[in-house]
Amino acid sequence: MRVLPMGERALLVELADGAAAEALHAELLRRRATGDLVVREIVPAARTVLLDGLDDPGRLAARLPSWDVPALPPRTEDVLELPVRYDGPDLADVADAWGVPAREVPRIHAAAEFRVAFCGFAPGFGYLTGLQGLPDVPRRATPRTTVPAGSVALAGPYTGVYPRPSPGGWQLIGTTDAVLWDHTREPAALLSPGVRVRFVPEAR
């Protein structure tokens, strides 16, 4: 763990890997809920957690490395199911990266249970982990200028769903009609850190 000051009232905590970042994020949320920690924002990322709005960041920075952070407990909430049509144009490229026939990509992807590790890139975009024992999927050499909303995509160890049309370099494997971001909904984001997700194949 490496704790870095960020301005006058924030800290950036660097961790060894994504699992450690998720565990620390859960522990910070728990301590804030019980009143043991006063902080305005707790923002997880791939291997970091940002804490903003601290009254005494120096004191917390000195204490954090000595904390006993338990492993991430299993979630008890229901799994969020997202219907998906595995009709993406990059199925063959993903199959090549995994060393399997293209027809196996939907089966492998739909068999996994995912967890939202963190959010970013665009409102409603979650970085989902859960593909165990498979090679990381490289980004496209040339990003697309527009990726349609609802595109289910892979890059590195992550799965994501584009919440709105935008440029992107991830490999597209499918499409969902789920609304990832709706500012009139509470909460607006369908995906948030810690949520369990499973993709359910639809007929084409």
XYZ file of N, CA, C and O in Angstrom:
816
model
N 0.838 -1.183 0.000
C 0.000 0.000 0.000
C 0.886 1.250 0.000
O 1.831 1.351 0.764
N 0.544 2.178 -0.867
C 1.248 3.454 -0.930
C 0.219 4.560 -0.863
O -0.746 4.583 -1.648
N 0.379 5.487 0.094
C -0.595 6.546 0.322
C 0.021 7.874 -0.092
O 1.066 8.276 0.429
N -0.632 8.562 -1.023
C -0.110 9.803 -1.584
C -1.071 10.954 -1.315
O -2.291 10.796 -1.476
N -0.561 12.119 -0.901
C -1.440 13.287 -0.738
C -1.899 13.799 -2.092
O -1.147 13.792 -3.068
N -3.149 14.226 -2.131
C -3.736 14.805 -3.350
C -4.413 16.113 -2.958
O -5.570 16.124 -2.526
N -3.676 17.218 -3.051
C -4.239 18.485 -2.614
C -4.289 18.562 -1.102
O -3.570 17.854 -0.395
N -5.159 19.424 -0.592
C -5.199 19.695 0.845
C -6.066 18.721 1.621
O -5.844 18.519 2.819
N -7.041 18.086 0.957
C -8.016 17.288 1.714
C -8.273 15.913 1.106
O -9.311 15.314 1.354
N -7.323 15.413 0.320
C -7.551 14.132 -0.344
C -6.300 13.262 -0.283
O -5.182 13.752 -0.134
N -6.529 11.943 -0.409
C -5.460 10.952 -0.465
C -5.731 10.009 -1.624
O -6.883 9.665 -1.903
N -4.660 9.573 -2.259
C -4.740 8.515 -3.264
C -3.980 7.310 -2.721
O -2.791 7.411 -2.419
N -4.689 6.189 -2.595
C -4.086 4.969 -2.067
C -3.810 4.029 -3.229
O -4.740 3.618 -3.936
N -2.553 3.692 -3.431
C -2.161 2.760 -4.479
C -2.035 1.359 -3.871
O -1.394 1.185 -2.833
N -2.622 0.366 -4.547
C -2.614 -1.022 -4.080
C -1.894 -1.921 -5.075
O -1.620 -1.519 -6.205
N -1.637 -3.136 -4.651
C -0.886 -4.075 -5.483
C -1.675 -4.532 -6.705
O -1.110 -4.769 -7.767
N -2.990 -4.689 -6.552
C -3.794 -5.193 -7.665
C -5.248 -4.801 -7.462
O -5.613 -4.146 -6.475
N -6.085 -5.219 -8.418
C -7.497 -4.865 -8.369
C -8.226 -5.462 -7.182
O -9.106 -4.829 -6.598
N -7.869 -6.700 -6.795
C -8.535 -7.327 -5.653
C -8.269 -6.553 -4.373
O -9.169 -6.374 -3.538
N -7.037 -6.072 -4.195
C -6.709 -5.287 -3.005
C -7.446 -3.957 -3.009
O -7.902 -3.478 -1.962
N -7.585 -3.348 -4.200
C -8.318 -2.088 -4.284
C -9.791 -2.283 -3.950
O -10.401 -1.467 -3.233
N -10.381 -3.365 -4.428
C -11.784 -3.644 -4.127
C -11.974 -3.908 -2.631
O -12.956 -3.458 -2.025
N -11.047 -4.648 -2.027
C -11.165 -4.939 -0.595
C -11.048 -3.673 0.232
O -11.805 -3.470 1.192
N -10.096 -2.799 -0.106
C -9.957 -1.547 0.635
C -11.176 -0.664 0.444
O -11.662 -0.045 1.403
N -11.690 -0.616 -0.773
C -12.896 0.177 -1.027
C -14.047 -0.294 -0.138
O -14.745 0.517 0.486
N -14.239 -1.601 -0.042
C -15.306 -2.145 0.800
C -15.078 -1.798 2.272
O -16.017 -1.457 3.005
N -13.825 -1.876 2.724
C -13.519 -1.567 4.116
C -13.728 -0.080 4.412
O -14.240 0.291 5.483
N -13.370 0.789 3.483
C -13.596 2.225 3.660
C -15.092 2.538 3.739
O -15.522 3.347 4.565
N -15.868 1.908 2.871
C -17.316 2.111 2.922
C -17.879 1.644 4.261
O -18.759 2.303 4.841
N -17.395 0.499 4.743
C -17.883 -0.027 6.024
C -17.557 0.932 7.155
O -18.418 1.238 7.999
N -16.338 1.438 7.178
C -15.939 2.346 8.260
C -16.676 3.674 8.180
O -16.998 4.276 9.211
N -16.950 4.141 6.964
C -17.735 5.371 6.852
C -19.155 5.153 7.348
O -19.726 6.005 8.025
N -19.729 3.990 7.033
C -21.107 3.704 7.449
C -21.234 3.613 8.970
O -22.276 3.960 9.535
N -20.174 3.134 9.636
C -20.230 3.005 11.093
C -19.774 4.275 11.818
O -19.781 4.311 13.048
N -19.345 5.285 11.061
C -18.900 6.522 11.673
C -17.437 6.539 12.062
O -16.962 7.535 12.643
N -16.693 5.476 11.739
C -15.268 5.433 12.062
C -14.422 6.252 11.096
O -13.238 6.491 11.354
N -15.006 6.651 9.984
C -14.280 7.409 8.970
C -15.193 8.504 8.432
O -16.339 8.239 8.062
N -14.675 9.715 8.399
C -15.425 10.840 7.844
C -14.742 11.256 6.547
O -13.608 11.741 6.554
N -15.419 11.026 5.440
C -14.875 11.338 4.124
C -16.047 11.596 3.181
O -17.080 10.940 3.271
N -15.878 12.568 2.285
C -16.986 12.913 1.386
C -17.097 11.932 0.227
O -18.185 11.457 -0.102
N -15.977 11.634 -0.439
C -16.002 10.775 -1.617
C -14.989 9.642 -1.475
O -13.860 9.865 -1.020
N -15.408 8.435 -1.882
C -14.521 7.278 -1.953
C -14.648 6.728 -3.368
O -15.706 6.228 -3.746
N -13.574 6.841 -4.149
C -13.650 6.520 -5.580
C -12.645 5.423 -5.915
O -11.432 5.668 -5.942
N -13.120 4.198 -6.188
C -12.195 3.118 -6.561
C -11.825 3.195 -8.030
O -12.581 3.705 -8.866
N -10.650 2.661 -8.359
C -10.217 2.510 -9.751
C -9.530 1.156 -9.876
O -9.701 0.289 -9.011
N -8.751 0.960 -10.945
C -8.196 -0.361 -11.211
C -7.297 -0.850 -10.083
O -7.405 -1.997 -9.644
N -6.393 0.002 -9.582
C -5.490 -0.386 -8.495
C -5.327 0.738 -7.483
O -4.340 0.769 -6.742
N -6.272 1.666 -7.443
C -6.199 2.790 -6.509
C -7.563 3.058 -5.907
O -8.596 2.636 -6.438
N -7.554 3.775 -4.781
C -8.783 4.297 -4.189
C -8.499 5.749 -3.800
O -7.511 6.034 -3.113
N -9.351 6.654 -4.244
C -9.227 8.075 -3.917
C -10.193 8.413 -2.795
O -11.368 8.056 -2.843
N -9.678 9.108 -1.775
C -10.512 9.607 -0.684
C -10.462 11.122 -0.717
O -9.381 11.724 -0.615
N -11.600 11.752 -0.859
C -11.664 13.208 -0.956
C -12.601 13.748 0.121
O -13.578 13.107 0.484
N -12.265 14.935 0.621
C -13.084 15.549 1.656
C -12.719 15.081 3.047
O -13.600 14.852 3.886
N -11.417 14.942 3.310
C -10.935 14.504 4.622
C -10.587 15.718 5.473
O -9.998 16.686 4.990
N -10.925 15.658 6.757
C -10.568 16.748 7.662
C -9.078 16.725 8.005
O -8.453 17.772 8.155
N -8.512 15.514 8.152
C -7.111 15.395 8.548
C -6.459 14.278 7.716
O -6.233 13.169 8.204
N -6.150 14.561 6.437
C -5.602 13.503 5.583
C -4.259 12.969 6.074
O -3.964 11.789 5.901
N -3.444 13.809 6.705
C -2.148 13.342 7.200
C -2.296 12.271 8.258
O -1.549 11.281 8.265
N -3.246 12.450 9.156
C -3.465 11.465 10.221
C -3.939 10.144 9.629
O -3.461 9.062 10.023
N -4.869 10.206 8.672
C -5.351 8.971 8.054
C -4.245 8.303 7.253
O -4.122 7.067 7.259
N -3.405 9.072 6.567
C -2.313 8.503 5.785
C -1.356 7.711 6.669
O -0.825 6.676 6.254
N -1.142 8.191 7.901
C -0.255 7.478 8.821
C -0.891 6.193 9.344
O -0.189 5.217 9.637
N -2.224 6.170 9.453
C -2.914 5.018 10.019
C -3.207 3.930 8.992
O -3.215 2.739 9.318
N -3.473 4.320 7.748
C -3.955 3.370 6.752
C -3.069 2.127 6.584
O -3.593 1.002 6.536
N -1.742 2.271 6.489
C -0.926 1.064 6.266
C -1.020 0.023 7.375
O -0.703 -1.147 7.145
N -1.467 0.425 8.564
C -1.561 -0.531 9.666
C -2.947 -1.177 9.763
O -3.155 -2.047 10.606
N -3.870 -0.767 8.922
C -5.202 -1.341 8.969
C -5.172 -2.815 8.578
O -4.430 -3.232 7.686
N -6.028 -3.589 9.204
C -6.276 -4.976 8.816
C -7.460 -4.963 7.854
O -8.602 -4.794 8.281
N -7.179 -5.089 6.562
C -8.232 -5.034 5.546
C -8.613 -6.459 5.173
O -7.817 -7.183 4.554
N -9.795 -6.913 5.552
C -10.177 -8.301 5.236
C -10.400 -8.500 3.748
O -10.656 -7.549 3.002
N -10.288 -9.741 3.336
C -10.593 -10.075 1.940
C -12.040 -9.724 1.650
O -12.889 -9.675 2.549
N -12.310 -9.473 0.413
C -13.639 -9.049 0.013
C -14.655 -10.134 0.344
O -14.516 -11.277 -0.102
N -15.688 -9.812 1.124
C -16.690 -10.840 1.454
C -17.588 -11.115 0.263
O -17.767 -10.255 -0.606
N -18.181 -12.285 0.196
C -19.116 -12.555 -0.903
C -20.352 -11.681 -0.789
O -20.830 -11.384 0.314
N -20.841 -11.232 -1.917
C -22.052 -10.409 -1.924
C -23.276 -11.304 -1.736
O -23.337 -12.420 -2.240
N -24.251 -10.783 -1.012
C -25.473 -11.545 -0.783
C -26.630 -11.050 -1.646
O -27.674 -11.671 -1.705
N -26.442 -9.913 -2.329
C -27.504 -9.391 -3.175
C -27.709 -10.284 -4.392
O -26.838 -11.058 -4.780
N -28.886 -10.160 -4.994
C -29.171 -10.915 -6.204
C -28.220 -10.492 -7.316
O -27.720 -9.364 -7.346
N -27.991 -11.400 -8.240
C -27.177 -11.098 -9.414
C -28.030 -10.326 -10.418
O -29.163 -10.696 -10.716
N -27.486 -9.219 -10.915
C -28.165 -8.450 -11.948
C -27.959 -9.154 -13.280
O -26.823 -9.365 -13.707
N -29.045 -9.517 -13.936
C -28.956 -10.203 -15.217
C -29.164 -9.213 -16.357
O -30.139 -8.457 -16.372
N -28.215 -9.217 -17.296
C -28.307 -8.347 -18.460
C -28.486 -9.213 -19.707
O -27.612 -10.010 -20.044
N -29.614 -9.092 -20.391
C -29.794 -9.853 -21.631
C -28.839 -9.336 -22.700
O -28.623 -8.131 -22.830
N -28.249 -10.239 -23.447
C -27.283 -9.837 -24.475
C -27.427 -10.721 -25.705
O -27.668 -11.922 -25.600
N -27.324 -10.093 -26.853
C -27.249 -10.808 -28.125
C -25.769 -10.838 -28.509
O -25.151 -9.783 -28.700
N -25.220 -12.011 -28.595
C -23.807 -12.141 -28.933
C -23.642 -12.025 -30.452
O -23.456 -13.017 -31.155
N -23.725 -10.794 -30.918
C -23.703 -10.504 -32.345
C -22.613 -9.496 -32.696
O -22.660 -8.867 -33.749
N -21.617 -9.339 -31.831
C -20.600 -8.321 -32.032
C -19.654 -8.634 -33.188
O -19.405 -9.807 -33.500
N -19.101 -7.612 -33.801
C -18.218 -7.814 -34.959
C -16.827 -8.328 -34.599
O -16.070 -8.701 -35.497
N -16.484 -8.358 -33.307
C -15.129 -8.748 -32.918
C -15.065 -10.113 -32.242
O -14.074 -10.438 -31.580
N -16.096 -10.925 -32.415
C -16.096 -12.249 -31.792
C -14.894 -13.086 -32.246
O -14.270 -13.791 -31.444
N -14.548 -13.003 -33.530
C -13.432 -13.800 -34.039
C -12.107 -13.346 -33.429
O -11.239 -14.175 -33.125
N -11.944 -12.035 -33.233
C -10.705 -11.526 -32.641
C -10.576 -11.959 -31.184
O -9.477 -12.292 -30.719
N -11.680 -11.945 -30.457
C -11.653 -12.411 -29.072
C -11.349 -13.906 -29.027
O -10.573 -14.375 -28.184
N -11.948 -14.660 -29.941
C -11.679 -16.100 -30.005
C -10.196 -16.356 -30.257
O -9.600 -17.254 -29.638
N -9.583 -15.575 -31.130
C -8.153 -15.731 -31.392
C -7.340 -15.454 -30.135
O -6.373 -16.162 -29.829
N -7.719 -14.405 -29.389
C -6.996 -14.055 -28.162
C -7.112 -15.162 -27.125
O -6.167 -15.413 -26.356
N -8.268 -15.823 -27.083
C -8.491 -16.881 -26.097
C -8.058 -18.254 -26.598
O -8.016 -19.213 -25.809
N -7.799 -18.378 -27.880
C -7.422 -19.677 -28.433
C -8.562 -20.665 -28.491
O -8.370 -21.872 -28.264
N -9.779 -20.157 -28.808
C -10.962 -21.026 -28.889
C -11.703 -20.713 -30.182
O -11.494 -19.660 -30.793
N -12.605 -21.601 -30.619
C -13.457 -21.265 -31.773
C -14.377 -20.101 -31.438
O -14.752 -19.900 -30.274
N -14.762 -19.332 -32.438
C -15.604 -18.153 -32.213
C -16.924 -18.521 -31.536
O -17.450 -17.740 -30.731
N -17.454 -19.699 -31.845
C -18.740 -20.087 -31.251
C -18.642 -20.294 -29.737
O -19.660 -20.313 -29.036
N -17.410 -20.473 -29.223
C -17.231 -20.693 -27.799
C -17.223 -19.391 -26.987
O -17.434 -19.421 -25.777
N -16.978 -18.269 -27.634
C -16.878 -17.002 -26.898
C -18.176 -16.675 -26.148
O -18.144 -16.375 -24.950
N -19.349 -16.724 -26.793
C -20.582 -16.463 -26.038
C -20.781 -17.421 -24.868
O -21.211 -17.002 -23.787
N -20.496 -18.697 -25.075
C -20.688 -19.667 -23.993
C -19.792 -19.348 -22.798
O -20.244 -19.355 -21.654
N -18.527 -19.058 -23.062
C -17.584 -18.756 -21.979
C -17.996 -17.483 -21.257
O -18.010 -17.416 -20.021
N -18.346 -16.476 -22.029
C -18.696 -15.185 -21.422
C -19.967 -15.282 -20.589
O -20.043 -14.766 -19.470
N -20.973 -15.974 -21.103
C -22.247 -16.085 -20.392
C -22.146 -16.987 -19.172
O -22.976 -16.893 -18.256
N -21.149 -17.860 -19.123
C -21.000 -18.777 -17.986
C -20.364 -18.093 -16.779
O -20.440 -18.612 -15.660
N -19.735 -16.943 -16.978
C -19.018 -16.267 -15.893
C -19.964 -15.385 -15.078
O -20.946 -14.844 -15.603
N -19.645 -15.252 -13.788
C -20.312 -14.250 -12.958
C -19.344 -13.090 -12.783
O -18.206 -13.275 -12.369
N -19.807 -11.893 -13.087
C -18.970 -10.714 -13.066
C -19.256 -9.868 -11.829
O -20.289 -10.002 -11.176
N -18.331 -8.989 -11.540
C -18.469 -8.038 -10.446
C -17.966 -6.691 -10.939
O -16.920 -6.613 -11.593
N -18.702 -5.634 -10.637
C -18.267 -4.294 -11.021
C -17.122 -3.884 -10.099
O -17.318 -3.688 -8.898
N -15.916 -3.787 -10.670
C -14.747 -3.412 -9.870
C -14.720 -1.913 -9.605
O -14.405 -1.476 -8.497
N -15.025 -1.137 -10.638
C -15.058 0.323 -10.502
C -15.776 0.882 -11.718
O -16.096 0.154 -12.660
N -16.041 2.175 -11.689
C -16.746 2.837 -12.782
C -15.913 4.005 -13.292
O -15.068 4.550 -12.579
N -16.173 4.397 -14.534
C -15.441 5.511 -15.102
C -15.654 5.571 -16.596
O -16.546 4.920 -17.135
N -14.837 6.361 -17.276
C -14.859 6.553 -18.728
C -16.066 7.376 -19.153
O -15.930 8.385 -19.835
N -17.257 6.955 -18.760
C -18.491 7.673 -19.084
C -19.505 7.351 -17.994
O -19.417 6.309 -17.348
N -20.472 8.249 -17.743
C -21.492 7.955 -16.731
C -22.194 6.631 -17.022
O -22.682 6.411 -18.133
N -22.190 5.733 -16.039
C -22.844 4.440 -16.193
C -21.962 3.328 -16.695
O -22.414 2.185 -16.799
N -20.689 3.631 -17.026
C -19.805 2.600 -17.549
C -19.096 1.915 -16.393
O -18.355 2.536 -15.642
N -19.303 0.598 -16.252
C -18.656 -0.177 -15.211
C -17.586 -1.084 -15.781
O -17.748 -1.644 -16.875
N -16.490 -1.225 -15.048
C -15.421 -2.159 -15.412
C -15.676 -3.457 -14.643
O -15.536 -3.496 -13.427
N -16.058 -4.512 -15.369
C -16.473 -5.766 -14.752
C -15.346 -6.800 -14.825
O -14.758 -7.009 -15.887
N -15.078 -7.432 -13.700
C -14.107 -8.522 -13.654
C -14.857 -9.847 -13.452
O -15.982 -9.865 -12.970
N -14.207 -10.952 -13.829
C -14.840 -12.254 -13.622
C -14.433 -13.312 -14.618
O -14.756 -14.487 -14.438
N -13.717 -12.925 -15.664
C -13.240 -13.911 -16.639
C -11.939 -14.507 -16.123
O -10.864 -13.934 -16.295
N -12.035 -15.647 -15.464
C -10.884 -16.256 -14.806
C -10.138 -17.195 -15.747
O -10.741 -17.943 -16.514
N -8.817 -17.162 -15.672
C -8.001 -18.123 -16.397
C -7.944 -17.929 -17.892
O -7.590 -18.857 -18.626
N -8.282 -16.729 -18.364
C -8.253 -16.452 -19.795
C -7.255 -15.335 -20.079
O -7.081 -14.424 -19.260
N -6.605 -15.358 -21.242
C -5.700 -14.259 -21.581
C -6.459 -12.938 -21.697
O -7.636 -12.904 -22.076
N -5.774 -11.853 -21.345
C -6.370 -10.536 -21.544
C -6.634 -10.304 -23.028
O -5.888 -10.782 -23.894
N -7.697 -9.570 -23.303
C -8.076 -9.261 -24.684
C -7.479 -7.911 -25.068
O -7.760 -6.909 -24.399
N -6.674 -7.850 -26.105
C -6.077 -6.556 -26.486
C -7.116 -5.602 -27.051
O -8.106 -6.024 -27.659
N -6.894 -4.331 -26.828
C -7.727 -3.331 -27.487
C -7.493 -3.373 -28.994
O -6.482 -3.881 -29.464
N -8.428 -2.810 -29.725
C -8.281 -2.723 -31.173
C -7.113 -1.815 -31.526
O -6.886 -0.785 -30.873
N -6.382 -2.173 -32.562
C -5.262 -1.342 -33.001
C -5.743 0.030 -33.446
O -5.071 1.045 -33.218
N -6.933 0.075 -34.057
C -7.532 1.346 -34.476
C -8.900 1.476 -33.819
O -9.825 0.728 -34.157
N -9.061 2.398 -32.872
C -10.370 2.556 -32.214
C -11.452 2.974 -33.207
O -11.172 3.616 -34.228
N -12.671 2.584 -32.916
C -13.805 3.026 -33.712
C -14.174 4.464 -33.332
O -14.094 4.842 -32.167
N -14.606 5.231 -34.313
C -15.010 6.605 -34.016
C -16.332 6.646 -33.269
O -16.578 7.570 -32.488
N -17.187 5.628 -33.481
C -18.460 5.556 -32.760
C -18.776 4.105 -32.438
O -18.798 3.254 -33.332
N -19.022 3.847 -31.153
C -19.491 2.542 -30.694
C -20.939 2.725 -30.241
O -21.228 3.613 -29.442
N -21.875 1.919 -30.730
C -23.285 2.112 -30.366
C -23.548 1.886 -28.877
O -22.877 1.072 -28.226
N -24.513 2.589 -28.342
C -24.957 2.354 -26.965
C -25.425 0.916 -26.816
O -26.033 0.347 -27.724
N -25.103 0.307 -25.678
C -25.502 -1.067 -25.410
C -24.517 -2.098 -25.899
O -24.743 -3.303 -25.718
N -23.413 -1.652 -26.491
C -22.403 -2.607 -26.964
C -21.698 -3.252 -25.777
O -21.210 -2.567 -24.879
N -21.648 -4.574 -25.779
C -20.926 -5.337 -24.760
C -19.532 -5.589 -25.306
O -19.369 -6.101 -26.422
N -18.514 -5.223 -24.522
C -17.167 -5.195 -25.059
C -16.153 -5.729 -24.058
O -16.387 -5.733 -22.847
N -14.992 -6.142 -24.577
C -13.897 -6.653 -23.763
C -12.626 -5.868 -24.062
O -12.374 -5.491 -25.202
N -11.825 -5.662 -23.022
C -10.483 -5.091 -23.177
C -9.682 -5.432 -21.932
O -10.179 -5.269 -20.813
N -8.458 -5.934 -22.133
C -7.673 -6.361 -20.989
C -8.416 -7.445 -20.240
O -8.974 -8.367 -20.842
N -8.506 -7.345 -18.896
C -9.240 -8.339 -18.123
C -10.710 -7.968 -17.916
O -11.428 -8.658 -17.195
N -11.171 -6.877 -18.537
C -12.481 -6.311 -18.205
C -13.529 -6.546 -19.281
O -13.229 -6.644 -20.472
N -14.787 -6.612 -18.821
C -15.965 -6.506 -19.671
C -16.635 -5.176 -19.355
O -16.659 -4.746 -18.194
N -17.186 -4.533 -20.355
C -17.911 -3.295 -20.145
C -19.073 -3.193 -21.104
O -19.134 -3.919 -22.108
N -20.006 -2.306 -20.785
C -21.144 -2.036 -21.670
C -21.181 -0.532 -21.910
O -21.257 0.253 -20.955
N -21.137 -0.136 -23.157
C -21.158 1.286 -23.488
C -22.546 1.859 -23.187
O -23.534 1.413 -23.763
N -22.635 2.850 -22.282
C -23.951 3.379 -21.918
C -24.526 4.351 -22.939
O -25.725 4.627 -22.924
N -23.686 4.873 -23.824
C -24.144 5.810 -24.854
C -23.174 5.728 -26.025
O -22.066 5.206 -25.882
N -23.572 6.220 -27.204
C -22.638 6.189 -28.333
C -21.382 7.000 -28.024
O -21.470 8.117 -27.500
N -20.230 6.439 -28.332
C -18.982 7.136 -28.062
C -17.861 6.456 -28.823
O -17.993 5.306 -29.241
N -16.726 7.137 -29.007
C -15.571 6.443 -29.574
C -15.109 5.349 -28.617
O -15.350 5.414 -27.413
N -14.433 4.338 -29.151
C -13.956 3.267 -28.275
C -13.076 2.279 -28.992
O -13.246 2.035 -30.190
N -12.148 1.709 -28.244
C -11.229 0.740 -28.810
C -11.377 -0.654 -28.252
O -10.511 -1.516 -28.480
N -12.467 -0.915 -27.510
C -12.678 -2.252 -26.958
C -13.219 -3.183 -28.040
O -13.790 -2.740 -29.041
N -13.069 -4.491 -27.792
C -13.547 -5.507 -28.731
C -15.032 -5.774 -28.478
O -15.422 -6.140 -27.363
N -15.845 -5.612 -29.492
C -17.299 -5.722 -29.347
C -17.756 -7.155 -29.582
O -17.504 -7.735 -30.643
N -18.438 -7.732 -28.576
C -18.893 -9.119 -28.700
C -20.408 -9.259 -28.681
O -20.929 -10.333 -28.961
N -21.139 -8.205 -28.324
C -22.586 -8.346 -28.243
C -23.288 -7.021 -28.042
O -22.668 -5.954 -28.041
N -24.612 -7.132 -27.843
C -25.466 -5.959 -27.689
C -26.516 -6.238 -26.624
O -27.091 -7.330 -26.581
N -26.774 -5.251 -25.764
C -27.859 -5.354 -24.791
C -28.759 -4.131 -24.917
O -28.306 -3.043 -25.291
N -30.043 -4.329 -24.592
C -30.995 -3.214 -24.587
C -31.122 -2.587 -23.195
O -31.911 -1.660 -23.009
N -30.366 -3.092 -22.225
C -30.423 -2.539 -20.870
C -29.984 -1.064 -20.894
O -29.050 -0.695 -21.607
N -30.652 -0.248 -20.105
C -30.314 1.174 -20.001
C -29.319 1.335 -18.858
O -29.668 1.170 -17.695
N -28.075 1.631 -19.202
C -27.022 1.711 -18.188
C -27.042 3.016 -17.413
O -26.620 3.065 -16.259
N -27.516 4.080 -18.035
C -27.527 5.386 -17.372
C -28.815 6.105 -17.715
O -29.180 6.258 -18.883
N -29.554 6.528 -16.687
C -30.803 7.269 -16.862
C -30.868 8.312 -15.759
O -31.068 7.973 -14.594
N -30.689 9.582 -16.113
C -30.618 10.627 -15.088
C -31.946 10.815 -14.355
O -31.977 11.417 -13.285
N -33.042 10.264 -14.902
C -34.332 10.366 -14.215
C -34.551 9.207 -13.241
O -35.549 9.196 -12.524
N -33.630 8.257 -13.224
C -33.755 7.072 -12.370
C -32.930 7.275 -11.103
O -31.946 7.990 -11.089
N -33.328 6.609 -10.029
C -32.566 6.677 -8.773
C -32.200 5.267 -8.331
O -33.080 4.489 -7.969
N -30.929 4.869 -8.359
C -29.814 5.675 -8.856
C -29.775 5.718 -10.378
O -30.328 4.839 -11.046
N -29.112 6.733 -10.912
C -29.060 6.904 -12.364
C -28.279 5.788 -13.038
O -28.616 5.349 -14.136
N -27.231 5.295 -12.367
C -26.380 4.244 -12.932
C -26.927 2.872 -12.569
O -27.212 2.595 -11.399
N -27.065 2.007 -13.564
C -27.497 0.633 -13.310
C -26.388 -0.166 -12.627
O -26.650 -1.038 -11.805
N -25.133 0.143 -12.957
C -23.983 -0.566 -12.407
C -23.230 0.332 -11.432
O -23.002 1.506 -11.709
N -22.842 -0.229 -10.299
C -22.034 0.481 -9.315
C -21.035 -0.509 -8.721
O -21.237 -1.733 -8.805
N -19.931 -0.029 -8.144
C -18.911 -0.947 -7.630
C -19.490 -1.993 -6.672
O -20.265 -1.669 -5.770
N -19.116 -3.247 -6.893
C -19.571 -4.345 -6.048
C -20.757 -5.111 -6.582
O -21.022 -6.230 -6.120
N -21.489 -4.549 -7.536
C -22.678 -5.228 -8.066
C -22.258 -6.474 -8.849
O -21.297 -6.458 -9.616
N -22.967 -7.564 -8.610
C -22.732 -8.818 -9.336
C -23.580 -8.824 -10.604
O -24.748 -8.424 -10.592
N -22.992 -9.284 -11.697
C -23.644 -9.230 -12.997
C -23.463 -10.561 -13.733
O -22.392 -11.159 -13.675
N -24.508 -10.970 -14.408
C -24.406 -12.121 -15.297
C -25.073 -11.747 -16.623
O -26.122 -11.110 -16.646
N -24.435 -12.135 -17.720
C -24.980 -11.882 -19.050
C -25.768 -13.093 -19.515
O -25.263 -14.223 -19.491
N -27.005 -12.854 -19.918
C -27.919 -13.926 -20.308
C -28.122 -13.854 -21.817
O -28.646 -12.854 -22.333
N -27.739 -14.902 -22.559
C -27.846 -14.853 -24.019
C -29.306 -14.764 -24.473
O -30.193 -15.438 -23.930
N -29.536 -13.925 -25.466
C -30.813 -13.845 -26.142
C -30.669 -14.476 -27.512
O -29.571 -14.528 -28.067
N -31.781 -14.926 -28.052
C -31.762 -15.409 -29.428
C -31.517 -14.241 -30.361
O -31.996 -13.132 -30.152
N -30.755 -14.486 -31.410
C -30.474 -13.427 -32.385
C -31.692 -13.135 -33.214
O -32.481 -14.007 -33.487
